[in-house]
Coordinates of C-alpha atoms in Angstrom, one line a residue:
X209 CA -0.5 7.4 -74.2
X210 CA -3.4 4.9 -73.6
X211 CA -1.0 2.9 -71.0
X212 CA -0.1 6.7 -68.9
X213 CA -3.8 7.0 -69.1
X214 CA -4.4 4.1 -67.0
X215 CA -1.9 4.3 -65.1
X216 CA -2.4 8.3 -63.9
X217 CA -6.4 6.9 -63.2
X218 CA -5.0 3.8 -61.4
X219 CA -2.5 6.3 -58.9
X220 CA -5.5 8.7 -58.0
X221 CA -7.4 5.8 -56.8
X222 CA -4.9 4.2 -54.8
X223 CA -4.1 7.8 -52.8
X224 CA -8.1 8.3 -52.0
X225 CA -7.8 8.6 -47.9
X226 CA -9.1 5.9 -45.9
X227 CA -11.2 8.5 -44.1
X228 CA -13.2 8.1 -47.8
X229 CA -15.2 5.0 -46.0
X230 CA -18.7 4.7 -46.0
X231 CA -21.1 2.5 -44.5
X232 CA -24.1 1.2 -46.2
X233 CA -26.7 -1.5 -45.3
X234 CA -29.5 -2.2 -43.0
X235 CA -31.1 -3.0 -39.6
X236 CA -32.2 -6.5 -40.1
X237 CA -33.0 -7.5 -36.6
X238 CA -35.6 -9.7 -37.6
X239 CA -33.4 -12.0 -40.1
X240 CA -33.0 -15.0 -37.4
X241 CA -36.7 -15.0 -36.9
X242 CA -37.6 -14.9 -40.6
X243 CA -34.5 -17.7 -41.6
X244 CA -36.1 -20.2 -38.5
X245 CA -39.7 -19.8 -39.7
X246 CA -38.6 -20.8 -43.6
X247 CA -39.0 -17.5 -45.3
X248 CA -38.0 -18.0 -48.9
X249 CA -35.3 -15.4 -50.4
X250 CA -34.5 -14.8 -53.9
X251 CA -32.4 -12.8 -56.1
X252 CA -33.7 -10.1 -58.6
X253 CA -33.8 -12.8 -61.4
X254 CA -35.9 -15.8 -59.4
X255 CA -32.7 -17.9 -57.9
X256 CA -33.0 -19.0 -54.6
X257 CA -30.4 -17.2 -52.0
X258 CA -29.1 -20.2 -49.5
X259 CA -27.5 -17.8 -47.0
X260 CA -28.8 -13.8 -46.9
X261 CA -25.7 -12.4 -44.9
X262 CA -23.5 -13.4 -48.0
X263 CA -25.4 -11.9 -50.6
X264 CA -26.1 -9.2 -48.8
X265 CA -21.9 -9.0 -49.2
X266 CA -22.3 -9.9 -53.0
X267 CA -24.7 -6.6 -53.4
X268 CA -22.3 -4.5 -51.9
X269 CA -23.0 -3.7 -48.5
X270 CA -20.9 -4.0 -46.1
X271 CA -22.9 -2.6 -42.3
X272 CA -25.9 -3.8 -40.6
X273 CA -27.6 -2.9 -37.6
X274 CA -29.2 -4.6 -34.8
X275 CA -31.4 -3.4 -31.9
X276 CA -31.5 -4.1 -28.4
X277 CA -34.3 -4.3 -25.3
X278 CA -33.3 -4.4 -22.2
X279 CA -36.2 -7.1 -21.2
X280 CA -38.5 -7.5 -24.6
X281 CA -40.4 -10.1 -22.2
X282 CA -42.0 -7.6 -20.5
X283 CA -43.7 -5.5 -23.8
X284 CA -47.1 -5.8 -24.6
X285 CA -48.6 -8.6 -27.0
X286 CA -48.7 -6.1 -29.5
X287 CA -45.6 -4.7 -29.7
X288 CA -44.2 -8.6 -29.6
X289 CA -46.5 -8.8 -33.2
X290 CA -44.6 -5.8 -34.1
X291 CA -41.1 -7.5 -34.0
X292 CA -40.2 -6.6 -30.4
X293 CA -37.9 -9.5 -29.0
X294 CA -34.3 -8.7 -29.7
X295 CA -32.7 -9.7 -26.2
X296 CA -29.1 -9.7 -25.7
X297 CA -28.7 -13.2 -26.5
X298 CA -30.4 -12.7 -29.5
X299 CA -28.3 -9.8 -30.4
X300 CA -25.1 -11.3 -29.6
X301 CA -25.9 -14.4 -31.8
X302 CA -26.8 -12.9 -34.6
X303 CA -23.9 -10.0 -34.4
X304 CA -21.7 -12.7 -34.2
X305 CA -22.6 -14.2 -37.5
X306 CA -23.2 -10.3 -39.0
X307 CA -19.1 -9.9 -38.0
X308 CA -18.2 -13.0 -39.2
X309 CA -19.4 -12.6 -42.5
X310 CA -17.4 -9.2 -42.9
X311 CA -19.7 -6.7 -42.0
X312 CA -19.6 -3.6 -39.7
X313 CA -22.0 -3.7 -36.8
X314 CA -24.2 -1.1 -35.2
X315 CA -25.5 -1.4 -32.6
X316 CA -28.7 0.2 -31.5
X317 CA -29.5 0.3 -27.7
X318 CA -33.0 1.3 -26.9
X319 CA -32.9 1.3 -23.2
X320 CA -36.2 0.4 -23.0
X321 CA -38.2 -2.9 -22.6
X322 CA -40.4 -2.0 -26.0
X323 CA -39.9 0.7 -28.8
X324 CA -38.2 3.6 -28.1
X325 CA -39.1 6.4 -30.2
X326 CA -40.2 10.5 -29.8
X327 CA -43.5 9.4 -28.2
X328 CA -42.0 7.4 -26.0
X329 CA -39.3 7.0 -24.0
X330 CA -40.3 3.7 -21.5
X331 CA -37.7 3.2 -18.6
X332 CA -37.6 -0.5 -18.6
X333 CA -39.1 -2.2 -15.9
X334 CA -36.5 -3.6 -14.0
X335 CA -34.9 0.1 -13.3
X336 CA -38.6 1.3 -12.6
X337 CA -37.6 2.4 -8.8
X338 CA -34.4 4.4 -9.7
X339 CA -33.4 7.8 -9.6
X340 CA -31.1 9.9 -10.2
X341 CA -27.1 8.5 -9.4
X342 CA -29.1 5.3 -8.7
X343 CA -30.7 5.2 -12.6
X344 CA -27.2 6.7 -14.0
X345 CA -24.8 3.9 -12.4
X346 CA -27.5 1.2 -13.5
X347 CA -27.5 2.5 -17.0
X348 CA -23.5 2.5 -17.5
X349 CA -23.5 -0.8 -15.5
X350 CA -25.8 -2.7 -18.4
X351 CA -24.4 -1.2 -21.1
X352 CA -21.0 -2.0 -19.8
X353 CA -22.1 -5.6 -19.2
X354 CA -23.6 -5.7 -22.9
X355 CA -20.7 -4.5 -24.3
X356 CA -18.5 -7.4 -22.0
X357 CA -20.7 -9.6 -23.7
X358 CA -21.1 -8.8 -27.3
X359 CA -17.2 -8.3 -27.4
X360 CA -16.9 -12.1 -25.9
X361 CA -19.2 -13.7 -28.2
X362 CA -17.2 -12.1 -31.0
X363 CA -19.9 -9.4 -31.6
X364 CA -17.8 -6.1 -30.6
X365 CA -20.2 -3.6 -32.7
X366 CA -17.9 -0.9 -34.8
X367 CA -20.7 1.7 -34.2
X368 CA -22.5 2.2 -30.8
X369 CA -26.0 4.3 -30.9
X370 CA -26.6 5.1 -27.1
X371 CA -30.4 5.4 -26.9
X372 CA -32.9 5.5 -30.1
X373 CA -34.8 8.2 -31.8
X374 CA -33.6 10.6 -28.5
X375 CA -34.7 14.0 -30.0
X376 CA -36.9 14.3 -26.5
X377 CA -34.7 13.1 -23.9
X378 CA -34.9 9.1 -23.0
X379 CA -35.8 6.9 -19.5
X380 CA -38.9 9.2 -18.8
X381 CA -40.1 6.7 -16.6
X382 CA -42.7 3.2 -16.4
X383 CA -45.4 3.2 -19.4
X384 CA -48.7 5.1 -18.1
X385 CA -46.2 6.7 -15.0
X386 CA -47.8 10.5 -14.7
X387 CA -44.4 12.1 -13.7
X388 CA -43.1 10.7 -17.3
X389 CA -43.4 14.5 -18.3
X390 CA -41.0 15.7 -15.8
X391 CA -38.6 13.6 -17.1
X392 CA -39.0 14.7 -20.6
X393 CA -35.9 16.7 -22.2
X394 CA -36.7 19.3 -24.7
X395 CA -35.0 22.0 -26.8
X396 CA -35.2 25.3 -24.9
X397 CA -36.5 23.0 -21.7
X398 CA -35.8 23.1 -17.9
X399 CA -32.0 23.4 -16.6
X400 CA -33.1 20.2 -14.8
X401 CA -34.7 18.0 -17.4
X402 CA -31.5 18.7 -19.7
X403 CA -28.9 17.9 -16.9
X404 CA -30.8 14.9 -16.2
X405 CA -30.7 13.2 -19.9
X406 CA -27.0 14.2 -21.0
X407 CA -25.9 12.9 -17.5
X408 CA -27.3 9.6 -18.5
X409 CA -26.0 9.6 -22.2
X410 CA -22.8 10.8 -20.6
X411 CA -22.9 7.3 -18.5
X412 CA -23.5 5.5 -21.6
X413 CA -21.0 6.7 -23.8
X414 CA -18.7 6.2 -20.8
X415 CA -19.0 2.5 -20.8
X416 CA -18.6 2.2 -24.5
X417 CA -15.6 4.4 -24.7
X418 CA -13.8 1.9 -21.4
X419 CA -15.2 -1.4 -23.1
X420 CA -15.2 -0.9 -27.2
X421 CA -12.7 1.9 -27.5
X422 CA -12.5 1.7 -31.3
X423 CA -15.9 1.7 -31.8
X424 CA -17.5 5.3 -32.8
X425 CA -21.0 6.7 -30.5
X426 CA -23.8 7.6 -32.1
X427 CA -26.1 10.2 -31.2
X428 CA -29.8 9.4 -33.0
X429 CA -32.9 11.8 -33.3
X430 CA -35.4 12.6 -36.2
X431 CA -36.4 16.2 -36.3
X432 CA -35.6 16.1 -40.0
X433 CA -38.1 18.5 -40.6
X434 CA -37.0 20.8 -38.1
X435 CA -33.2 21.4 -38.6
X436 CA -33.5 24.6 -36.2
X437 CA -34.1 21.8 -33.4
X438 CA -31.5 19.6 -34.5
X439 CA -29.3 22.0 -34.2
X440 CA -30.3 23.1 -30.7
X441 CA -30.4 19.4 -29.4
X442 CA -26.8 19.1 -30.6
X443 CA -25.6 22.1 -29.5
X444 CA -26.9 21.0 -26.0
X445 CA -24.6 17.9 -26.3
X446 CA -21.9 19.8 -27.0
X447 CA -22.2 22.6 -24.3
X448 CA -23.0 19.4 -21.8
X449 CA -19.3 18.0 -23.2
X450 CA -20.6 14.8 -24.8
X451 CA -17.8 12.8 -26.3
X452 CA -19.8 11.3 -29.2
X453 CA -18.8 11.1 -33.2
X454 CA -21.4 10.8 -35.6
X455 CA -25.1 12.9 -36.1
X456 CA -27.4 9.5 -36.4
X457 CA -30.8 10.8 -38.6
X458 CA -33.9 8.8 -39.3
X459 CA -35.7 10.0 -42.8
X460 CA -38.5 8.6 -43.8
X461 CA -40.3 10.5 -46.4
X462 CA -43.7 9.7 -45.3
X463 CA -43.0 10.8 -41.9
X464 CA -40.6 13.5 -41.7
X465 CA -41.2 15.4 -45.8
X466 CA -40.0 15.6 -49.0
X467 CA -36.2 15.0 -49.5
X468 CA -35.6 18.7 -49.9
X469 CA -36.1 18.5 -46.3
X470 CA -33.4 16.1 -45.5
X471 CA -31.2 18.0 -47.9
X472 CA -31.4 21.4 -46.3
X473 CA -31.4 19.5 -42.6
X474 CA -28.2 18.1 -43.7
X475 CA -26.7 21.4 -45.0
X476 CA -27.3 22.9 -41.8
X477 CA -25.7 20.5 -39.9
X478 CA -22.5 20.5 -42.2
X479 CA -22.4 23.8 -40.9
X480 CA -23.2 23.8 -37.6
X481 CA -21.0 20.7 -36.9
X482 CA -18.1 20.5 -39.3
X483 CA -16.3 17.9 -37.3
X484 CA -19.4 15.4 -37.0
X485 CA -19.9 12.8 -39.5
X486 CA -24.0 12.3 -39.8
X487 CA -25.2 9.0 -40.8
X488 CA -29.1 8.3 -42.0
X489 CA -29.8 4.8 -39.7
X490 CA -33.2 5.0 -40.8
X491 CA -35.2 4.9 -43.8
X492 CA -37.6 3.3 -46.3
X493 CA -40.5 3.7 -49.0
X494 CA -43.2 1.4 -49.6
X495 CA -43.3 -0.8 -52.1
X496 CA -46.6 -1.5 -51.7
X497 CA -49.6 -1.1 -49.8
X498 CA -49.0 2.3 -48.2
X499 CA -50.6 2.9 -44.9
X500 CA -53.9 5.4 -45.1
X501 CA -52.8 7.5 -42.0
X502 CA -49.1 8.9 -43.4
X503 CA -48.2 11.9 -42.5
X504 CA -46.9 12.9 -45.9
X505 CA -48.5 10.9 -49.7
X506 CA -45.5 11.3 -52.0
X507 CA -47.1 8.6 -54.2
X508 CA -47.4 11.1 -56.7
X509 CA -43.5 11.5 -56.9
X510 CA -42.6 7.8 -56.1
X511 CA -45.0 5.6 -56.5
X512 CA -46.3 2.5 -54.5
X513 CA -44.3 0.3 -57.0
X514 CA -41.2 -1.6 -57.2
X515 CA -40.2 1.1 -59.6
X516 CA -41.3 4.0 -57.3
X517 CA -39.1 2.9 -54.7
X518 CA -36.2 2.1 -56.6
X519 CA -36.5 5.6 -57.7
X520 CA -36.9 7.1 -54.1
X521 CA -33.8 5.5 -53.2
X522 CA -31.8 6.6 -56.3
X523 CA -32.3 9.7 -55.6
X524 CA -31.6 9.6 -51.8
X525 CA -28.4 7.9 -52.6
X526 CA -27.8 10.6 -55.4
X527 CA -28.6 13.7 -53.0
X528 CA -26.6 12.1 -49.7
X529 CA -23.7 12.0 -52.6
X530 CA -23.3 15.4 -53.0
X531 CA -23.0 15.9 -48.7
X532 CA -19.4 15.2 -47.7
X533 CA -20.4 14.9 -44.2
X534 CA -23.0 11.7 -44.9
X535 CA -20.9 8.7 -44.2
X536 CA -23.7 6.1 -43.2
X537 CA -26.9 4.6 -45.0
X538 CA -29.2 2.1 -43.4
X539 CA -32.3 0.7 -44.8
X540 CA -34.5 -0.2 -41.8
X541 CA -36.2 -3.9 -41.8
X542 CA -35.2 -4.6 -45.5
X543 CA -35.1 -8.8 -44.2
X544 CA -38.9 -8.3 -44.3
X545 CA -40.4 -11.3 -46.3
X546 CA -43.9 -12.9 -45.9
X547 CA -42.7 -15.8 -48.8
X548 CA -43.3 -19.4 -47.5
X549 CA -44.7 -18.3 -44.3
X550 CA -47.6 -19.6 -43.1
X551 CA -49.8 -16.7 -41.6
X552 CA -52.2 -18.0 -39.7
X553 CA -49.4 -20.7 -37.7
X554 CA -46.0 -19.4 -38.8
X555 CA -45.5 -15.6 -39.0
X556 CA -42.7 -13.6 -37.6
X557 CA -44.5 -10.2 -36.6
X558 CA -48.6 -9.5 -36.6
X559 CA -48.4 -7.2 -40.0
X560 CA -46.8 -7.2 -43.5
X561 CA -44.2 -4.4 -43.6
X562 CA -44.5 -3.2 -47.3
X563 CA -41.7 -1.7 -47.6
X564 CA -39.0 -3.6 -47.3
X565 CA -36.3 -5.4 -50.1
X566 CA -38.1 -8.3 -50.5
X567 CA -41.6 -9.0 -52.3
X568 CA -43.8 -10.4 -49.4
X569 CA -45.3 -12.5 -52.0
X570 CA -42.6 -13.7 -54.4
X571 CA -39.6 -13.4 -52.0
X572 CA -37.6 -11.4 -54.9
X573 CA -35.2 -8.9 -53.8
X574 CA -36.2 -5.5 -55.2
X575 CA -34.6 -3.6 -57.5
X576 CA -34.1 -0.8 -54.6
X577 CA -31.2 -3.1 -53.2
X578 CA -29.1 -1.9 -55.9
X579 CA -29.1 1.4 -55.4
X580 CA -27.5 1.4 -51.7
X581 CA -24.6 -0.3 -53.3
X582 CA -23.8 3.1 -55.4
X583 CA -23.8 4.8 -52.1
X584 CA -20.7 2.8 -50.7
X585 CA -19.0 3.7 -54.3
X586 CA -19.5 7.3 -53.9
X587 CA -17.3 7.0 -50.9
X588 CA -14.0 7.1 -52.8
X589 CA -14.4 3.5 -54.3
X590 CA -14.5 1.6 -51.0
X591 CA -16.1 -0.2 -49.0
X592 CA -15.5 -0.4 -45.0
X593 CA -13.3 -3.1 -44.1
X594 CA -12.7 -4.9 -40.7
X595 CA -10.5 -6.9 -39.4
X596 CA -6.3 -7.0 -40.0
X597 CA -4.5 -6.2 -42.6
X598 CA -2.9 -8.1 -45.9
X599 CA 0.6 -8.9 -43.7
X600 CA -1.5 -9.4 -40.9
X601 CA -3.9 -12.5 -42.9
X602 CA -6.8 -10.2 -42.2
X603 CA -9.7 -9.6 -44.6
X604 CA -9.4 -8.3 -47.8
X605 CA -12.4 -6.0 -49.6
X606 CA -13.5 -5.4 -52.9
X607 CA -14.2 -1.7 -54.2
X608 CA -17.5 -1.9 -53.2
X609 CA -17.1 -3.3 -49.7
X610 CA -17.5 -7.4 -50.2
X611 CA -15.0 -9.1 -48.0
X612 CA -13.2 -11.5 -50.8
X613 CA -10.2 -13.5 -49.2
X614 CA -7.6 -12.9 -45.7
X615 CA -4.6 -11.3 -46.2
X616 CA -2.6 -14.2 -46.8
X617 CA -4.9 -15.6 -49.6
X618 CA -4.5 -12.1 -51.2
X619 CA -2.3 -13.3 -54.4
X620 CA -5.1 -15.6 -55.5
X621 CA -7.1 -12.3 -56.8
X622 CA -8.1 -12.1 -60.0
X623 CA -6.6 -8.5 -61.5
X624 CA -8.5 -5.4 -59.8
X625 CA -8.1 -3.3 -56.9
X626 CA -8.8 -3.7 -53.0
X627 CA -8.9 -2.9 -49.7
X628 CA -7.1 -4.0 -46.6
X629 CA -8.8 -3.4 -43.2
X630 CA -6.4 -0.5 -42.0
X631 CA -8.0 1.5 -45.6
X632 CA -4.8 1.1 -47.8
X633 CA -6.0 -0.5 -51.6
X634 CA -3.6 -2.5 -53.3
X635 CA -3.6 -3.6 -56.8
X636 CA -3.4 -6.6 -58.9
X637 CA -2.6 -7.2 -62.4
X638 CA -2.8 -10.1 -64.6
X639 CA 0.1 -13.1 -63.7
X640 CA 1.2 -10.5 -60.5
X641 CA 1.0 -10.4 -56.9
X642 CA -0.7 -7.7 -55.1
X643 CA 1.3 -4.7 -53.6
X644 CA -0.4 -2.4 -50.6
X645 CA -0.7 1.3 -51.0

């Protein structure tokens, strides 16, 4: 009985649809800066951590994100303190080493030589004098040209955000340019201002679909708190015919409400858009030292502790669980870590950034890290793979999404279950080869 037990359990795994994926991680965009200035990473229990891509792999992520300036050179001194510097050859390196280690990539083009976010929406100087073909053929031809480039250097990102934070349009012109304002899109706006910004994402998408034609578009905004918007802003996509795949949402608790928010935005959009994925590519809770000027104090709920926000992310992991349509979680600037920097000659940005998954002071990972790995379990037991399949000598994947051997070296398993590339999971069992499903 015991052994048709098992074996009933092991059969209902091994039929769970690819389509089951999930992807769950972090923007790290900072990690090269942090590794070349000496920051000192550890594990939950004190031991150093030589290479960070890999553990990340070990805690069982398996996506990361990256974000890209058109011309970072040209932002202010501050916004440089603030972590702004993420060129295209910067991008490119460091995607290549976040594909090579087994991870999915996303990639996160802000169009803009400094942030791009609802307050502003900076065309990048270099573009400054265009208009309307003019500016729409100059966006698809640089993100065309990106895209030539990432794929070359081995970099092709899996996931493809075409402008960030775009709840209110993007490219409104030059910083301090007085016509910005007529350039800014907006729910129940002009006829004009809303032709003018899905014509440009239209351009976008259009060089990603010719040059990565696997990879899935991203459409990213943050009116969390305001799911009558977001469903207006995407219903303006759709009525403008945008071929794009995924919802993109930043949450951040402090900014945008309580999770009840998030929970009822998400509900909505289930709804709405049955046949869109939505992914959270944003989000984090301090772990210390929370800012005076919040829009939102939930220290009363989650604390400013190591404990408070392991609990905030248990129980956005726990809520995104129950939401069929959430496929994607991504912690934003969890590389964060002041440890074995010298401040006064040596640091990365001009600021600690306290909530991150590393302890600025002791360069311990926090105990929130786990709790992003049970949102790639929720997903159907596995984690995202890339690459070929077991015939093929391509990757192989643990359950929770840590790339373990190629293809070929698949018989040297110990006894579990995995995942090829193209989603099928295979087991093995003790003094036996592996056989796909």
């Amino acid at each position: 009985m015991r052994i048709k037990i098992i074996v009933a359990a092991l059969a209902s795994v091994l039929l769970m649809p690819a389509s089951a994926h999930k992807y769950v991680g972090g923007d790290i965009s900072l990690l090269a800066d942090y590794e070349a200035h000496g920051a000192q990473y550890y594990d939950a229990s004190g031991q150093p951590i030589a290479r960070l891509l890999p553990f990340f792999g070990r805690q069982g992520l398996n996506a990361m994100r990256l974000r890209l300036f058109v011309d970072p050179s040209k932002a202010t001194d501050a916004e440089k303190g603030e972590g702004v510097k993420q060129d295209l050859d910067y991008v490119k390196s460091l995607g290549r080493r976040i594909k090579d280690a087994g991870f999915s990539l996303l990639l996160d083009f802000h169009y803009s030589d400094t942030w791009a976010d609802p307050a502003k929406q900076f065309t990048p100087d270099a573009w400054r004098g265009l208009s309307g073909d003019a500016l729409n053929e100059r966006l698809y031809d640089y993100t065309r040209n990106v895209l030539e480039e990432m794929v070359a250097a081995g970099a092709a990102p899996d996931l493809i955000q075409t402008g960030n934070e775009i709840s209110y349009g993007m490219l409104w012109g030059p910083r301090y340019d007085e016509g910005s304002l007529q350039r800014y899109y907006a729910v129940g706006g002009t006829e004009a201002t809303e032709k003018r910004f899905t014509s440009l994402l239209a351009s976008a998408i259009r060089a990603c679909r010719e040059i990565c034609p696997k990879a899935r578009i991203v459409l990213h905004t943050e009116r969390v708190a305001q799911p009558s918007y977001l469903t207006a802003f995407y219903d303006d996509m759709d009525a403008a015919g945008l071929d794009y795949d995924i919802i993109g949402l930043s949450y951040y608790p402090y900014h945008h409400g309580p999770l009840q928010s998030l929970d009822a935005a998400l509900t909505t959009l289930a709804e709405r858009f049955a046949d869109k994925e939505v992914m959270i590519v944003e989000t984090g809770y301090y772990h210390a030292w929370q800012p005076s000027d919040v829009y939102f104090d939930y220290s009363s709920v989650y604390p400013i502790s190591e404990a408070g926000q392991k609990a905030f992310a248990d129980d956005l992991v726990d809520m995104l669980s129950r939401h069929g349509n959430v496929t994607g979680l991504f912690w934003w600037f969890m590389e964060a870590n002041e440890c074995g920097l010298d401040w006064s000659t040596n640091r990365v940005t001009d600021n600690w950034y306290n909530a991150g998954l590393f302890d600025n002071q002791t360069g311990r990972a926090m105990p929130a890290l786990s709790s992003l790995a049970r949102f790639n379990v929720t997903a159907g037991m596995a984690g995202h793979a890339v690459g070929g399949g077991v015939g093929g000598g391509g990757p192989v994947y643990t359950l929770g999404g840590v790339r373990v051997a190629s293809g070929n070296g698949a018989g040297q398993l110990p006894p579990g279950i995995y995942v090829t590339s193209d989603g099928r999971k295979f087991s093995i069992g003790r003094g036996h080869g592996g056989v796909a499903e």
